[in-house]
JSON list of C-alpha atoms in Angstrom, two decimals:
[
{"chain": "S", "resi": 1, "resn": "UNK", "atom": "CA", "xyz": [-115.05, 1.20, -42.11]},
{"chain": "S", "resi": 2, "resn": "UNK", "atom": "CA", "xyz": [-115.69, 3.17, -38.99]},
{"chain": "S", "resi": 3, "resn": "UNK", "atom": "CA", "xyz": [-119.15, 4.23, -37.91]},
{"chain": "S", "resi": 4, "resn": "UNK", "atom": "CA", "xyz": [-120.32, 7.15, -35.79]},
{"chain": "S", "resi": 5, "resn": "UNK", "atom": "CA", "xyz": [-123.72, 8.61, -35.08]},
{"chain": "S", "resi": 6, "resn": "UNK", "atom": "CA", "xyz": [-124.49, 12.29, -35.18]},
{"chain": "S", "resi": 7, "resn": "UNK", "atom": "CA", "xyz": [-127.76, 14.20, -35.16]},
{"chain": "S", "resi": 8, "resn": "UNK", "atom": "CA", "xyz": [-129.84, 11.08, -35.80]},
{"chain": "S", "resi": 9, "resn": "UNK", "atom": "CA", "xyz": [-127.73, 9.89, -38.72]},
{"chain": "S", "resi": 10, "resn": "UNK", "atom": "CA", "xyz": [-125.21, 7.12, -39.16]},
{"chain": "S", "resi": 11, "resn": "UNK", "atom": "CA", "xyz": [-121.87, 8.17, -40.68]},
{"chain": "S", "resi": 12, "resn": "UNK", "atom": "CA", "xyz": [-119.64, 5.58, -42.38]},
{"chain": "S", "resi": 13, "resn": "UNK", "atom": "CA", "xyz": [-115.99, 6.50, -42.88]},
{"chain": "S", "resi": 14, "resn": "UNK", "atom": "CA", "xyz": [-113.47, 4.44, -44.81]},
{"chain": "S", "resi": 15, "resn": "UNK", "atom": "CA", "xyz": [-109.96, 4.68, -46.18]},
{"chain": "S", "resi": 16, "resn": "UNK", "atom": "CA", "xyz": [-109.46, 4.37, -49.92]},
{"chain": "S", "resi": 17, "resn": "UNK", "atom": "CA", "xyz": [-111.88, 4.54, -52.83]},
{"chain": "S", "resi": 18, "resn": "UNK", "atom": "CA", "xyz": [-113.26, 1.37, -54.45]},
{"chain": "S", "resi": 19, "resn": "UNK", "atom": "CA", "xyz": [-112.08, 0.74, -58.01]},
{"chain": "S", "resi": 20, "resn": "UNK", "atom": "CA", "xyz": [-115.64, 0.08, -59.22]},
{"chain": "S", "resi": 21, "resn": "UNK", "atom": "CA", "xyz": [-117.09, 3.09, -57.30]},
{"chain": "S", "resi": 22, "resn": "UNK", "atom": "CA", "xyz": [-119.29, 0.80, -55.21]},
{"chain": "S", "resi": 23, "resn": "UNK", "atom": "CA", "xyz": [-118.83, 0.76, -51.44]},
{"chain": "S", "resi": 24, "resn": "UNK", "atom": "CA", "xyz": [-119.98, -2.52, -49.90]},
{"chain": "S", "resi": 25, "resn": "UNK", "atom": "CA", "xyz": [-120.79, -2.20, -46.21]},
{"chain": "S", "resi": 26, "resn": "UNK", "atom": "CA", "xyz": [-121.05, -5.85, -45.26]},
{"chain": "S", "resi": 27, "resn": "UNK", "atom": "CA", "xyz": [-122.05, -5.25, -41.63]},
{"chain": "S", "resi": 28, "resn": "UNK", "atom": "CA", "xyz": [-125.12, -3.34, -42.81]},
{"chain": "S", "resi": 29, "resn": "UNK", "atom": "CA", "xyz": [-126.64, -6.11, -44.94]},
{"chain": "S", "resi": 30, "resn": "UNK", "atom": "CA", "xyz": [-130.17, -7.31, -44.18]},
{"chain": "S", "resi": 31, "resn": "UNK", "atom": "CA", "xyz": [-128.96, -10.62, -42.72]},
{"chain": "S", "resi": 32, "resn": "UNK", "atom": "CA", "xyz": [-126.80, -8.91, -40.05]},
{"chain": "S", "resi": 33, "resn": "UNK", "atom": "CA", "xyz": [-128.46, -7.76, -36.81]},
{"chain": "S", "resi": 34, "resn": "UNK", "atom": "CA", "xyz": [-126.20, -4.66, -36.68]},
{"chain": "S", "resi": 35, "resn": "UNK", "atom": "CA", "xyz": [-128.74, -2.36, -38.33]},
{"chain": "S", "resi": 36, "resn": "UNK", "atom": "CA", "xyz": [-132.38, -3.10, -37.66]},
{"chain": "S", "resi": 37, "resn": "UNK", "atom": "CA", "xyz": [-133.72, 0.21, -38.98]},
{"chain": "S", "resi": 38, "resn": "UNK", "atom": "CA", "xyz": [-134.54, 1.24, -42.53]},
{"chain": "S", "resi": 39, "resn": "UNK", "atom": "CA", "xyz": [-132.15, 3.29, -44.64]},
{"chain": "S", "resi": 40, "resn": "UNK", "atom": "CA", "xyz": [-134.09, 5.84, -46.64]},
{"chain": "S", "resi": 41, "resn": "UNK", "atom": "CA", "xyz": [-131.32, 7.94, -48.18]},
{"chain": "S", "resi": 42, "resn": "UNK", "atom": "CA", "xyz": [-127.53, 8.05, -48.47]},
{"chain": "S", "resi": 43, "resn": "UNK", "atom": "CA", "xyz": [-125.59, 11.27, -49.10]},
{"chain": "S", "resi": 44, "resn": "UNK", "atom": "CA", "xyz": [-122.01, 12.53, -49.13]},
{"chain": "S", "resi": 45, "resn": "UNK", "atom": "CA", "xyz": [-120.89, 15.20, -46.64]},
{"chain": "S", "resi": 46, "resn": "UNK", "atom": "CA", "xyz": [-121.68, 18.70, -47.86]},
{"chain": "S", "resi": 47, "resn": "UNK", "atom": "CA", "xyz": [-124.06, 17.48, -50.56]},
{"chain": "S", "resi": 48, "resn": "UNK", "atom": "CA", "xyz": [-127.72, 16.67, -49.97]},
{"chain": "S", "resi": 49, "resn": "UNK", "atom": "CA", "xyz": [-128.07, 14.94, -53.35]},
{"chain": "S", "resi": 50, "resn": "UNK", "atom": "CA", "xyz": [-128.94, 11.27, -52.70]},
{"chain": "S", "resi": 51, "resn": "UNK", "atom": "CA", "xyz": [-126.57, 8.66, -54.08]},
{"chain": "S", "resi": 52, "resn": "UNK", "atom": "CA", "xyz": [-127.90, 5.30, -55.37]},
{"chain": "S", "resi": 53, "resn": "UNK", "atom": "CA", "xyz": [-127.85, 2.41, -52.95]},
{"chain": "S", "resi": 54, "resn": "UNK", "atom": "CA", "xyz": [-129.35, -1.02, -52.42]},
{"chain": "S", "resi": 55, "resn": "UNK", "atom": "CA", "xyz": [-129.46, -3.20, -49.34]},
{"chain": "S", "resi": 56, "resn": "UNK", "atom": "CA", "xyz": [-128.97, -6.88, -50.03]},
{"chain": "S", "resi": 57, "resn": "UNK", "atom": "CA", "xyz": [-128.82, -9.73, -47.55]},
{"chain": "S", "resi": 58, "resn": "UNK", "atom": "CA", "xyz": [-125.03, -9.50, -47.49]},
{"chain": "S", "resi": 59, "resn": "UNK", "atom": "CA", "xyz": [-124.27, -5.76, -47.74]},
{"chain": "S", "resi": 60, "resn": "UNK", "atom": "CA", "xyz": [-125.39, -2.20, -48.18]},
{"chain": "S", "resi": 61, "resn": "UNK", "atom": "CA", "xyz": [-124.05, -1.29, -51.63]},
{"chain": "S", "resi": 62, "resn": "UNK", "atom": "CA", "xyz": [-123.61, 2.41, -52.33]},
{"chain": "S", "resi": 63, "resn": "UNK", "atom": "CA", "xyz": [-122.70, 3.62, -55.83]},
{"chain": "S", "resi": 64, "resn": "UNK", "atom": "CA", "xyz": [-120.39, 6.60, -55.52]},
{"chain": "S", "resi": 65, "resn": "UNK", "atom": "CA", "xyz": [-120.31, 9.45, -58.03]},
{"chain": "S", "resi": 66, "resn": "UNK", "atom": "CA", "xyz": [-117.01, 9.72, -59.90]},
{"chain": "S", "resi": 67, "resn": "UNK", "atom": "CA", "xyz": [-117.00, 13.46, -59.23]},
{"chain": "S", "resi": 68, "resn": "UNK", "atom": "CA", "xyz": [-116.84, 12.78, -55.49]},
{"chain": "S", "resi": 69, "resn": "UNK", "atom": "CA", "xyz": [-113.66, 10.69, -55.73]},
{"chain": "S", "resi": 70, "resn": "UNK", "atom": "CA", "xyz": [-111.10, 11.49, -53.06]},
{"chain": "S", "resi": 71, "resn": "UNK", "atom": "CA", "xyz": [-107.68, 9.83, -52.73]},
{"chain": "S", "resi": 72, "resn": "UNK", "atom": "CA", "xyz": [-107.89, 9.54, -48.95]},
{"chain": "S", "resi": 73, "resn": "UNK", "atom": "CA", "xyz": [-111.21, 7.78, -48.68]},
{"chain": "S", "resi": 74, "resn": "UNK", "atom": "CA", "xyz": [-114.96, 7.99, -48.55]},
{"chain": "S", "resi": 75, "resn": "UNK", "atom": "CA", "xyz": [-117.49, 9.34, -46.08]},
{"chain": "S", "resi": 76, "resn": "UNK", "atom": "CA", "xyz": [-121.19, 8.49, -46.27]},
{"chain": "S", "resi": 77, "resn": "UNK", "atom": "CA", "xyz": [-124.17, 9.78, -44.33]},
{"chain": "S", "resi": 78, "resn": "UNK", "atom": "CA", "xyz": [-127.05, 7.34, -43.90]},
{"chain": "S", "resi": 79, "resn": "UNK", "atom": "CA", "xyz": [-130.51, 8.78, -43.21]},
{"chain": "S", "resi": 80, "resn": "UNK", "atom": "CA", "xyz": [-133.47, 6.74, -42.07]},
{"chain": "S", "resi": 81, "resn": "UNK", "atom": "CA", "xyz": [-135.68, 5.32, -39.35]},
{"chain": "S", "resi": 82, "resn": "UNK", "atom": "CA", "xyz": [-134.06, 3.54, -36.41]},
{"chain": "S", "resi": 83, "resn": "UNK", "atom": "CA", "xyz": [-130.53, 3.42, -37.82]},
{"chain": "S", "resi": 84, "resn": "UNK", "atom": "CA", "xyz": [-128.74, 5.02, -34.86]},
{"chain": "S", "resi": 85, "resn": "UNK", "atom": "CA", "xyz": [-129.99, 2.75, -32.08]}
]
C-alpha cells in the first residue's frame, strides 16, 4: 500500500484486489502509532457511498463492494479527524 494525503483526507492505494474483498491495512490498526486520529468514513474514488470498515488492534479492515472490483488494484479514501497529521 502507498499512502498520500490530499484535502484533509488519507488516500490508500494498492496493487491487486483481495480474493475475499477485504483490504487489511495493517499499519492503520489501533496498536500502531501510525494513525492516531479517528476514521469516520471510507469511500472509493468517485463515489461518496461509505463502504463498511472496522478498525481492530492489528488492522483497518475495509470490505470492498464486488461492483468496484478493478484488475489493477484498489484505491480508498479515508475521512476523519486527525488522520492526515
